[in-house]
PDB file of C-alpha atoms in Angstrom:
ATOM      1  CA  MET A   1      -9.084 -43.182  14.128  1.00 60.00           C
ATOM      2  CA  SER A   2     -10.629 -41.673  11.426  1.00 71.00           C
ATOM      3  CA  ALA A   3     -14.444 -41.670  10.892  1.00 77.00           C
ATOM      4  CA  PRO A   4     -16.189 -44.238   8.308  1.00 86.00           C
ATOM      5  CA  THR A   5     -17.655 -42.649   5.080  1.00 90.00           C
ATOM      6  CA  THR A   6     -18.418 -46.020   3.427  1.00 96.00           C
ATOM      7  CA  ALA A   7     -21.087 -48.289   5.144  1.00 97.00           C
ATOM      8  CA  PHE A   8     -21.691 -52.469   4.023  1.00 98.00           C
ATOM      9  CA  VAL A   9     -25.439 -52.881   4.530  1.00 97.00           C
ATOM     10  CA  LEU A  10     -26.385 -56.078   4.166  1.00 95.00           C
ATOM     11  CA  GLY A  11     -29.063 -56.925   1.554  1.00 93.00           C
ATOM     12  CA  ALA A  12     -28.538 -60.760   0.484  1.00 92.00           C
ATOM     13  CA  GLY A  13     -30.780 -62.576   3.063  1.00 81.00           C
ATOM     14  CA  LEU A  14     -33.897 -64.957   1.900  1.00 84.00           C
ATOM     15  CA  GLY A  15     -36.447 -63.567   4.161  1.00 86.00           C
ATOM     16  CA  THR A  16     -37.776 -67.127   4.379  1.00 89.00           C
ATOM     17  CA  ARG A  17     -40.267 -66.176   7.607  1.00 90.00           C
ATOM     18  CA  LEU A  18     -41.721 -63.380   5.532  1.00 92.00           C
ATOM     19  CA  ARG A  19     -43.494 -65.691   2.575  1.00 91.00           C
ATOM     20  CA  PRO A  20     -45.031 -65.416   0.173  1.00 91.00           C
ATOM     21  CA  LEU A  21     -44.120 -61.472   0.211  1.00 92.00           C
ATOM     22  CA  THR A  22     -40.105 -62.583  -0.293  1.00 93.00           C
ATOM     23  CA  LEU A  23     -40.805 -64.925  -3.131  1.00 92.00           C
ATOM     24  CA  ASP A  24     -40.129 -62.349  -5.549  1.00 92.00           C
ATOM     25  CA  TRP A  25     -38.295 -59.112  -3.750  1.00 94.00           C
ATOM     26  CA  PRO A  26     -35.258 -59.243  -1.082  1.00 94.00           C
ATOM     27  CA  LYS A  27     -36.355 -58.915   2.082  1.00 94.00           C
ATOM     28  CA  PRO A  28     -34.881 -55.489   2.765  1.00 94.00           C
ATOM     29  CA  LEU A  29     -36.830 -54.269  -0.463  1.00 96.00           C
ATOM     30  CA  LEU A  30     -40.189 -54.815   0.990  1.00 95.00           C
ATOM     31  CA  ARG A  31     -41.654 -51.804   2.101  1.00 94.00           C
ATOM     32  CA  VAL A  32     -42.965 -50.172   5.328  1.00 94.00           C
ATOM     33  CA  GLY A  33     -44.899 -46.919   5.339  1.00 92.00           C
ATOM     34  CA  GLY A  34     -44.590 -46.912   1.983  1.00 91.00           C
ATOM     35  CA  ARG A  35     -40.672 -47.040   1.453  1.00 94.00           C
ATOM     36  CA  PRO A  36     -37.746 -50.010   1.447  1.00 95.00           C
ATOM     37  CA  VAL A  37     -36.955 -51.048   4.612  1.00 95.00           C
ATOM     38  CA  ILE A  38     -33.416 -50.634   3.838  1.00 96.00           C
ATOM     39  CA  THR A  39     -33.760 -46.624   3.002  1.00 96.00           C
ATOM     40  CA  TYR A  40     -34.217 -46.530   7.010  1.00 95.00           C
ATOM     41  CA  ALA A  41     -30.789 -47.931   7.152  1.00 95.00           C
ATOM     42  CA  PHE A  42     -29.565 -45.475   4.914  1.00 96.00           C
ATOM     43  CA  GLU A  43     -30.912 -42.527   6.450  1.00 95.00           C
ATOM     44  CA  GLN A  44     -29.427 -43.089   9.861  1.00 94.00           C
ATOM     45  CA  LEU A  45     -25.974 -43.963   8.364  1.00 96.00           C
ATOM     46  CA  ALA A  46     -26.607 -40.791   6.146  1.00 96.00           C
ATOM     47  CA  ALA A  47     -27.178 -38.852   9.664  1.00 93.00           C
ATOM     48  CA  ALA A  48     -23.461 -40.259  11.015  1.00 93.00           C
ATOM     49  CA  GLY A  49     -21.727 -39.195   8.174  1.00 93.00           C
ATOM     50  CA  VAL A  50     -21.764 -41.948   5.362  1.00 96.00           C
ATOM     51  CA  THR A  51     -21.684 -40.789   1.694  1.00 96.00           C
ATOM     52  CA  ARG A  52     -21.357 -44.068  -0.199  1.00 96.00           C
ATOM     53  CA  PHE A  53     -23.163 -47.679   0.620  1.00 98.00           C
ATOM     54  CA  ILE A  54     -22.494 -51.191  -0.488  1.00 98.00           C
ATOM     55  CA  VAL A  55     -24.977 -53.663  -0.547  1.00 98.00           C
ATOM     56  CA  ASN A  56     -24.560 -57.639  -1.188  1.00 97.00           C
ATOM     57  CA  THR A  57     -26.989 -59.035  -3.316  1.00 97.00           C
ATOM     58  CA  HIS A  58     -28.290 -62.869  -4.051  1.00 95.00           C
ATOM     59  CA  HIS A  59     -32.154 -63.538  -3.763  1.00 93.00           C
ATOM     60  CA  CYS A  60     -33.830 -61.379  -6.653  1.00 95.00           C
ATOM     61  CA  ALA A  61     -30.700 -59.010  -6.907  1.00 95.00           C
ATOM     62  CA  GLU A  62     -32.146 -57.291 -10.283  1.00 96.00           C
ATOM     63  CA  ARG A  63     -34.462 -55.724  -7.817  1.00 96.00           C
ATOM     64  CA  TYR A  64     -32.289 -53.188  -6.337  1.00 96.00           C
ATOM     65  CA  ALA A  65     -31.674 -51.493  -9.407  1.00 94.00           C
ATOM     66  CA  GLU A  66     -35.250 -51.417 -10.225  1.00 96.00           C
ATOM     67  CA  VAL A  67     -35.823 -49.729  -6.935  1.00 96.00           C
ATOM     68  CA  PHE A  68     -32.756 -47.614  -7.035  1.00 96.00           C
ATOM     69  CA  PRO A  69     -32.141 -46.178 -10.636  1.00 93.00           C
ATOM     70  CA  GLY A  70     -28.382 -44.912 -11.085  1.00 93.00           C
ATOM     71  CA  LEU A  71     -27.599 -46.996  -7.857  1.00 96.00           C
ATOM     72  CA  GLU A  72     -27.647 -44.025  -5.993  1.00 96.00           C
ATOM     73  CA  TRP A  73     -30.134 -42.911  -2.740  1.00 97.00           C
ATOM     74  CA  GLU A  74     -30.245 -38.912  -1.975  1.00 95.00           C
ATOM     75  CA  GLY A  75     -26.891 -38.379  -4.295  1.00 94.00           C
ATOM     76  CA  ARG A  76     -24.895 -41.275  -2.303  1.00 96.00           C
ATOM     77  CA  PRO A  77     -23.584 -43.962  -4.613  1.00 97.00           C
ATOM     78  CA  ILE A  78     -24.958 -47.248  -3.816  1.00 98.00           C
ATOM     79  CA  ALA A  79     -22.353 -50.606  -5.003  1.00 97.00           C
ATOM     80  CA  LEU A  80     -23.816 -53.958  -5.192  1.00 97.00           C
ATOM     81  CA  ARG A  81     -21.860 -56.571  -4.730  1.00 97.00           C
ATOM     82  CA  HIS A  82     -23.539 -60.234  -5.909  1.00 96.00           C
ATOM     83  CA  GLU A  83     -22.882 -63.349  -3.922  1.00 95.00           C
ATOM     84  CA  PRO A  84     -24.125 -66.636  -6.198  1.00 95.00           C
ATOM     85  CA  VAL A  85     -23.690 -68.362  -3.357  1.00 93.00           C
ATOM     86  CA  LEU A  86     -24.667 -67.061   0.185  1.00 93.00           C
ATOM     87  CA  LEU A  87     -21.261 -66.156   2.274  1.00 95.00           C
ATOM     88  CA  GLU A  88     -23.145 -65.250   5.345  1.00 94.00           C
ATOM     89  CA  THR A  89     -21.914 -61.991   7.150  1.00 95.00           C
ATOM     90  CA  GLY A  90     -17.930 -63.026   7.873  1.00 96.00           C
ATOM     91  CA  GLY A  91     -17.733 -64.235   4.029  1.00 96.00           C
ATOM     92  CA  GLY A  92     -19.687 -60.865   2.847  1.00 96.00           C
ATOM     93  CA  ILE A  93     -17.407 -58.592   4.424  1.00 97.00           C
ATOM     94  CA  LYS A  94     -14.260 -60.001   2.992  1.00 97.00           C
ATOM     95  CA  ASN A  95     -15.866 -60.233  -0.261  1.00 97.00           C
ATOM     96  CA  ILE A  96     -16.021 -56.342  -0.226  1.00 97.00           C
ATOM     97  CA  GLU A  97     -12.461 -55.791   0.773  1.00 96.00           C
ATOM     98  CA  ASP A  98     -11.744 -54.684  -2.751  1.00 95.00           C
ATOM     99  CA  LEU A  99     -14.244 -51.628  -2.719  1.00 96.00           C
ATOM    100  CA  LEU A 100     -13.141 -50.365   0.296  1.00 94.00           C
ATOM    101  CA  ALA A 101     -10.914 -47.256   1.299  1.00 89.00           C
ATOM    102  CA  PRO A 102      -7.045 -48.424   2.656  1.00 90.00           C
ATOM    103  CA  GLY A 103      -7.240 -47.861   6.059  1.00 90.00           C
ATOM    104  CA  GLU A 104     -10.856 -46.417   6.516  1.00 92.00           C
ATOM    105  CA  PRO A 105     -13.249 -47.837   9.097  1.00 95.00           C
ATOM    106  CA  LEU A 106     -16.442 -49.893   7.832  1.00 97.00           C
ATOM    107  CA  LEU A 107     -19.503 -49.507   9.720  1.00 97.00           C
ATOM    108  CA  VAL A 108     -21.921 -52.281   9.115  1.00 97.00           C
ATOM    109  CA  TYR A 109     -25.716 -52.432   9.514  1.00 97.00           C
ATOM    110  CA  ASN A 110     -28.231 -55.589   9.016  1.00 94.00           C
ATOM    111  CA  GLY A 111     -30.388 -54.222   5.778  1.00 91.00           C
ATOM    112  CA  ASP A 112     -33.552 -55.633   7.587  1.00 90.00           C
ATOM    113  CA  ILE A 113     -33.734 -53.433  10.639  1.00 91.00           C
ATOM    114  CA  ILE A 114     -36.010 -50.174  11.069  1.00 92.00           C
ATOM    115  CA  SER A 115     -33.987 -47.851  13.941  1.00 93.00           C
ATOM    116  CA  THR A 116     -33.433 -44.506  15.106  1.00 94.00           C
ATOM    117  CA  LEU A 117     -30.705 -45.257  17.249  1.00 92.00           C
ATOM    118  CA  PRO A 118     -28.009 -42.527  16.818  1.00 94.00           C
ATOM    119  CA  VAL A 119     -25.010 -44.264  15.025  1.00 95.00           C
ATOM    120  CA  GLU A 120     -22.726 -41.396  16.206  1.00 95.00           C
ATOM    121  CA  ARG A 121     -22.697 -42.669  19.780  1.00 94.00           C
ATOM    122  CA  LEU A 122     -21.593 -45.948  18.457  1.00 96.00           C
ATOM    123  CA  LEU A 123     -18.793 -43.992  16.648  1.00 96.00           C
ATOM    124  CA  SER A 124     -17.763 -42.198  19.457  1.00 95.00           C
ATOM    125  CA  ARG A 125     -17.657 -45.112  21.845  1.00 95.00           C
ATOM    126  CA  HIS A 126     -15.211 -46.801  19.114  1.00 96.00           C
ATOM    127  CA  ARG A 127     -12.921 -43.853  19.074  1.00 94.00           C
ATOM    128  CA  GLU A 128     -12.591 -43.467  22.749  1.00 94.00           C
ATOM    129  CA  ALA A 129     -12.135 -47.190  23.597  1.00 94.00           C
ATOM    130  CA  GLY A 130      -9.534 -47.930  20.652  1.00 93.00           C
ATOM    131  CA  ASN A 131     -11.509 -51.250  19.720  1.00 95.00           C
ATOM    132  CA  GLU A 132     -11.078 -53.141  16.556  1.00 97.00           C
ATOM    133  CA  VAL A 133     -14.666 -53.660  16.618  1.00 97.00           C
ATOM    134  CA  THR A 134     -17.582 -51.958  18.548  1.00 97.00           C
ATOM    135  CA  LEU A 135     -21.217 -53.428  18.655  1.00 98.00           C
ATOM    136  CA  ALA A 136     -24.197 -51.415  18.927  1.00 97.00           C
ATOM    137  CA  LEU A 137     -26.145 -52.761  21.935  1.00 97.00           C
ATOM    138  CA  ARG A 138     -29.523 -52.197  23.605  1.00 96.00           C
ATOM    139  CA  SER A 139     -30.995 -52.941  26.985  1.00 94.00           C
ATOM    140  CA  SER A 140     -34.096 -54.793  25.898  1.00 91.00           C
ATOM    141  CA  GLY A 141     -36.077 -54.961  22.728  1.00 88.00           C
ATOM    142  CA  GLY A 142     -35.321 -58.993  21.594  1.00 84.00           C
ATOM    143  CA  PRO A 143     -33.227 -61.937  22.891  1.00 86.00           C
ATOM    144  CA  LEU A 144     -30.368 -60.564  25.310  1.00 90.00           C
ATOM    145  CA  GLN A 145     -27.309 -62.872  24.256  1.00 90.00           C
ATOM    146  CA  ILE A 146     -24.097 -60.140  24.430  1.00 93.00           C
ATOM    147  CA  GLY A 147     -22.305 -60.195  27.515  1.00 92.00           C
ATOM    148  CA  LEU A 148     -20.821 -56.845  28.512  1.00 92.00           C
ATOM    149  CA  ASP A 149     -17.792 -56.466  31.083  1.00 90.00           C
ATOM    150  CA  GLY A 150     -17.371 -53.529  33.573  1.00 87.00           C
ATOM    151  CA  LYS A 151     -15.045 -52.199  30.861  1.00 90.00           C
ATOM    152  CA  GLY A 152     -17.128 -52.338  27.867  1.00 92.00           C
ATOM    153  CA  ARG A 153     -15.449 -55.073  26.554  1.00 94.00           C
ATOM    154  CA  VAL A 154     -17.726 -58.089  24.719  1.00 94.00           C
ATOM    155  CA  SER A 155     -17.423 -61.201  27.429  1.00 91.00           C
ATOM    156  CA  GLY A 156     -19.611 -63.638  25.478  1.00 90.00           C
ATOM    157  CA  ILE A 157     -22.161 -64.240  22.944  1.00 91.00           C
ATOM    158  CA  GLY A 158     -25.181 -66.305  23.557  1.00 83.00           C
ATOM    159  CA  GLY A 159     -24.182 -69.029  26.230  1.00 66.00           C
ATOM    160  CA  GLN A 160     -20.459 -68.955  25.200  1.00 58.00           C
ATOM    161  CA  GLN A 161     -17.610 -67.300  27.671  1.00 56.00           C
ATOM    162  CA  ALA A 162     -20.287 -64.779  29.365  1.00 55.00           C
ATOM    163  CA  GLY A 163     -20.225 -65.864  32.709  1.00 62.00           C
ATOM    164  CA  ASN A 164     -22.280 -63.598  34.868  1.00 73.00           C
ATOM    165  CA  ALA A 165     -22.001 -60.641  32.688  1.00 77.00           C
ATOM    166  CA  PRO A 166     -24.812 -58.221  32.121  1.00 88.00           C
ATOM    167  CA  ARG A 167     -26.873 -59.057  28.949  1.00 90.00           C
ATOM    168  CA  TYR A 168     -27.710 -57.055  26.022  1.00 94.00           C
ATOM    169  CA  LEU A 169     -29.409 -56.939  22.500  1.00 94.00           C
ATOM    170  CA  PHE A 170     -26.911 -57.020  19.449  1.00 95.00           C
ATOM    171  CA  SER A 171     -28.809 -54.742  17.142  1.00 96.00           C
ATOM    172  CA  GLY A 172     -27.068 -55.661  13.982  1.00 94.00           C
ATOM    173  CA  VAL A 173     -25.005 -52.533  13.921  1.00 97.00           C
ATOM    174  CA  TYR A 174     -21.245 -52.516  14.276  1.00 97.00           C
ATOM    175  CA  VAL A 175     -18.195 -50.705  13.358  1.00 97.00           C
ATOM    176  CA  MET A 176     -14.935 -52.275  12.490  1.00 97.00           C
ATOM    177  CA  GLU A 177     -11.199 -51.350  11.694  1.00 96.00           C
ATOM    178  CA  PRO A 178      -9.764 -52.490   8.736  1.00 95.00           C
ATOM    179  CA  THR A 179      -7.637 -55.152  10.271  1.00 96.00           C
ATOM    180  CA  PHE A 180     -10.685 -57.082  11.141  1.00 97.00           C
ATOM    181  CA  LEU A 181     -10.632 -58.395   7.381  1.00 96.00           C
ATOM    182  CA  ASP A 182      -7.246 -59.705   8.122  1.00 95.00           C
ATOM    183  CA  ARG A 183      -9.139 -62.027  10.671  1.00 96.00           C
ATOM    184  CA  LEU A 184     -11.504 -63.521   7.368  1.00 95.00           C
ATOM    185  CA  GLU A 185     -10.877 -65.822   4.755  1.00 92.00           C
ATOM    186  CA  ALA A 186     -11.743 -64.856   1.321  1.00 92.00           C
ATOM    187  CA  GLY A 187     -14.580 -66.991  -0.626  1.00 90.00           C
ATOM    188  CA  VAL A 188     -15.321 -68.701   2.718  1.00 92.00           C
ATOM    189  CA  LYS A 189     -19.022 -68.977   4.169  1.00 94.00           C
ATOM    190  CA  ARG A 190     -18.838 -67.955   7.529  1.00 94.00           C
ATOM    191  CA  SER A 191     -20.473 -65.725  10.064  1.00 95.00           C
ATOM    192  CA  VAL A 192     -18.571 -62.929  12.167  1.00 95.00           C
ATOM    193  CA  ILE A 193     -19.802 -64.737  15.293  1.00 94.00           C
ATOM    194  CA  PRO A 194     -17.160 -67.238  15.306  1.00 94.00           C
ATOM    195  CA  THR A 195     -14.272 -64.400  14.556  1.00 96.00           C
ATOM    196  CA  PHE A 196     -15.761 -62.707  17.849  1.00 95.00           C
ATOM    197  CA  LEU A 197     -15.905 -65.469  20.012  1.00 94.00           C
ATOM    198  CA  GLU A 198     -11.975 -65.865  18.823  1.00 93.00           C
ATOM    199  CA  MET A 199     -11.532 -62.219  19.436  1.00 94.00           C
ATOM    200  CA  ILE A 200     -13.108 -62.497  23.108  1.00 93.00           C
ATOM    201  CA  LYS A 201     -10.664 -65.916  23.980  1.00 90.00           C
ATOM    202  CA  GLY A 202      -7.664 -64.017  22.960  1.00 88.00           C
ATOM    203  CA  GLY A 203      -8.713 -60.627  24.920  1.00 87.00           C
ATOM    204  CA  GLU A 204      -8.618 -58.720  21.662  1.00 88.00           C
ATOM    205  CA  GLY A 205     -10.396 -55.611  21.251  1.00 90.00           C
ATOM    206  CA  LEU A 206     -14.323 -56.670  20.864  1.00 95.00           C
ATOM    207  CA  GLY A 207     -16.366 -53.839  22.757  1.00 96.00           C
ATOM    208  CA  GLY A 208     -19.774 -52.680  22.779  1.00 96.00           C
ATOM    209  CA  ALA A 209     -21.657 -49.495  23.172  1.00 97.00           C
ATOM    210  CA  VAL A 210     -24.851 -49.645  25.268  1.00 97.00           C
ATOM    211  CA  ILE A 211     -27.274 -47.110  23.223  1.00 96.00           C
ATOM    212  CA  ASP A 212     -30.952 -47.043  24.641  1.00 96.00           C
ATOM    213  CA  GLU A 213     -31.778 -44.030  22.998  1.00 95.00           C
ATOM    214  CA  GLY A 214     -34.007 -44.017  19.493  1.00 94.00           C
ATOM    215  CA  THR A 215     -35.990 -46.984  18.478  1.00 93.00           C
ATOM    216  CA  TRP A 216     -35.236 -50.601  17.339  1.00 94.00           C
ATOM    217  CA  SER A 217     -37.094 -53.469  15.528  1.00 89.00           C
ATOM    218  CA  ASP A 218     -36.467 -55.964  12.753  1.00 86.00           C
ATOM    219  CA  ILE A 219     -39.050 -57.131  10.215  1.00 84.00           C
ATOM    220  CA  GLY A 220     -39.002 -60.973  11.286  1.00 81.00           C
ATOM    221  CA  THR A 221     -42.342 -62.322  11.119  1.00 88.00           C
ATOM    222  CA  LEU A 222     -45.464 -61.370   8.940  1.00 92.00           C
ATOM    223  CA  ASP A 223     -47.383 -60.426  11.649  1.00 92.00           C
ATOM    224  CA  GLU A 224     -44.746 -58.332  13.123  1.00 90.00           C
ATOM    225  CA  PHE A 225     -44.375 -56.781   9.414  1.00 91.00           C
ATOM    226  CA  LEU A 226     -48.160 -56.151   9.564  1.00 93.00           C
ATOM    227  CA  ALA A 227     -47.927 -54.593  12.988  1.00 91.00           C
ATOM    228  CA  MET A 228     -45.118 -52.421  11.885  1.00 91.00           C
ATOM    229  CA  ASN A 229     -46.537 -51.279   8.780  1.00 93.00           C
ATOM    230  CA  GLU A 230     -49.965 -50.409  10.595  1.00 93.00           C
ATOM    231  CA  GLN A 231     -47.765 -48.258  12.915  1.00 91.00           C
ATOM    232  CA  PHE A 232     -45.899 -46.389  10.021  1.00 90.00           C
ATOM    233  CA  GLY A 233     -49.327 -45.500   8.423  1.00 91.00           C
ATOM    234  CA  ALA A 234     -48.979 -47.627   5.399  1.00 88.00           C
ATOM    235  CA  GLY A 235     -51.592 -47.665   2.831  1.00 91.00           C
ATOM    236  CA  GLU A 236     -54.366 -50.027   2.642  1.00 93.00           C
ATOM    237  CA  ALA A 237     -53.475 -51.518  -0.762  1.00 91.00           C
ATOM    238  CA  GLU A 238     -49.990 -52.588   1.232  1.00 90.00           C
ATOM    239  CA  LEU A 239     -51.796 -53.636   4.227  1.00 92.00           C
ATOM    240  CA  ALA A 240     -54.218 -55.926   2.585  1.00 92.00           C
ATOM    241  CA  ALA A 241     -51.496 -57.701   0.989  1.00 90.00           C
ATOM    242  CA  ILE A 242     -49.586 -58.515   4.017  1.00 92.00           C
ATOM    243  CA  ARG A 243     -52.731 -59.645   5.507  1.00 93.00           C
ATOM    244  CA  ALA A 244     -53.787 -61.829   2.412  1.00 91.00           C
ATOM    245  CA  ALA A 245     -49.887 -63.343   2.645  1.00 89.00           C
ATOM    246  CA  ILE A 246     -50.906 -63.924   6.482  1.00 91.00           C
ATOM    247  CA  ALA A 247     -54.294 -65.798   5.182  1.00 91.00           C
ATOM    248  CA  SER A 248     -52.121 -67.901   2.923  1.00 85.00           C
ATOM    249  CA  ARG A 249     -49.525 -68.993   5.481  1.00 80.00           C
ATOM    250  CA  ASP A 250     -52.537 -69.822   7.942  1.00 77.00           C
ATOM    251  CA  THR A 251     -54.728 -71.538   5.252  1.00 78.00           C
ATOM    252  CA  ALA A 252     -51.324 -73.694   4.347  1.00 72.00           C
ATOM    253  CA  SER A 253     -50.633 -74.648   7.719  1.00 65.00           C
ATOM    254  CA  ALA A 254     -53.849 -75.387   8.622  1.00 55.00           C
TER     255      ALA A 254
END
């Protein structure tokens, strides 16, 4: 198996739980510690050998070109693929098929997480196991919804098919072989989860790599977003804007 040089970073989410901050900005472009959240993903992927990024867009899509003039990050090109209608993860992956190099694996990374997990460990496990898809998993830090059997194969997702297998957090980072694209239908709004469940049912190559090294978090709620910015040393103006958003939310719900 060759090493992936392209990564698909999911950037099309609406970020409804972070409103009003996301009214005029895509969630991955909100700033943590003075920099866009998505650049933390770029940093980890570049360390794993990625030389090119593809980002899907939807809400406030024009902001990406504003934040990344010339559509590049530290010399690595960024290709944008707009989704006028959100396609979810499975549809979004199929929608970039024409942008991918034939025969090369693809790394997929949620654009709204901040992590220092070593992506290289995921790639090593993927190669060793000969999987079609390998998910990066963690033992804690969020909902434990992925069952993993003793051979490192995913045995269930959520309450479906997992049995008594140990459960893990799905980090939102995974690597797939190009054959996975054949399982997806163009133009169809669909998550990857139903396809993963079909693979589990058929005993096909869906594996997991438990990687507890490094850190992992997402920017789910306004309160979590504030805490993360405080942790990362954001400036007072940025912190004040988040506190104002929390205050407006609390006023609206009172």
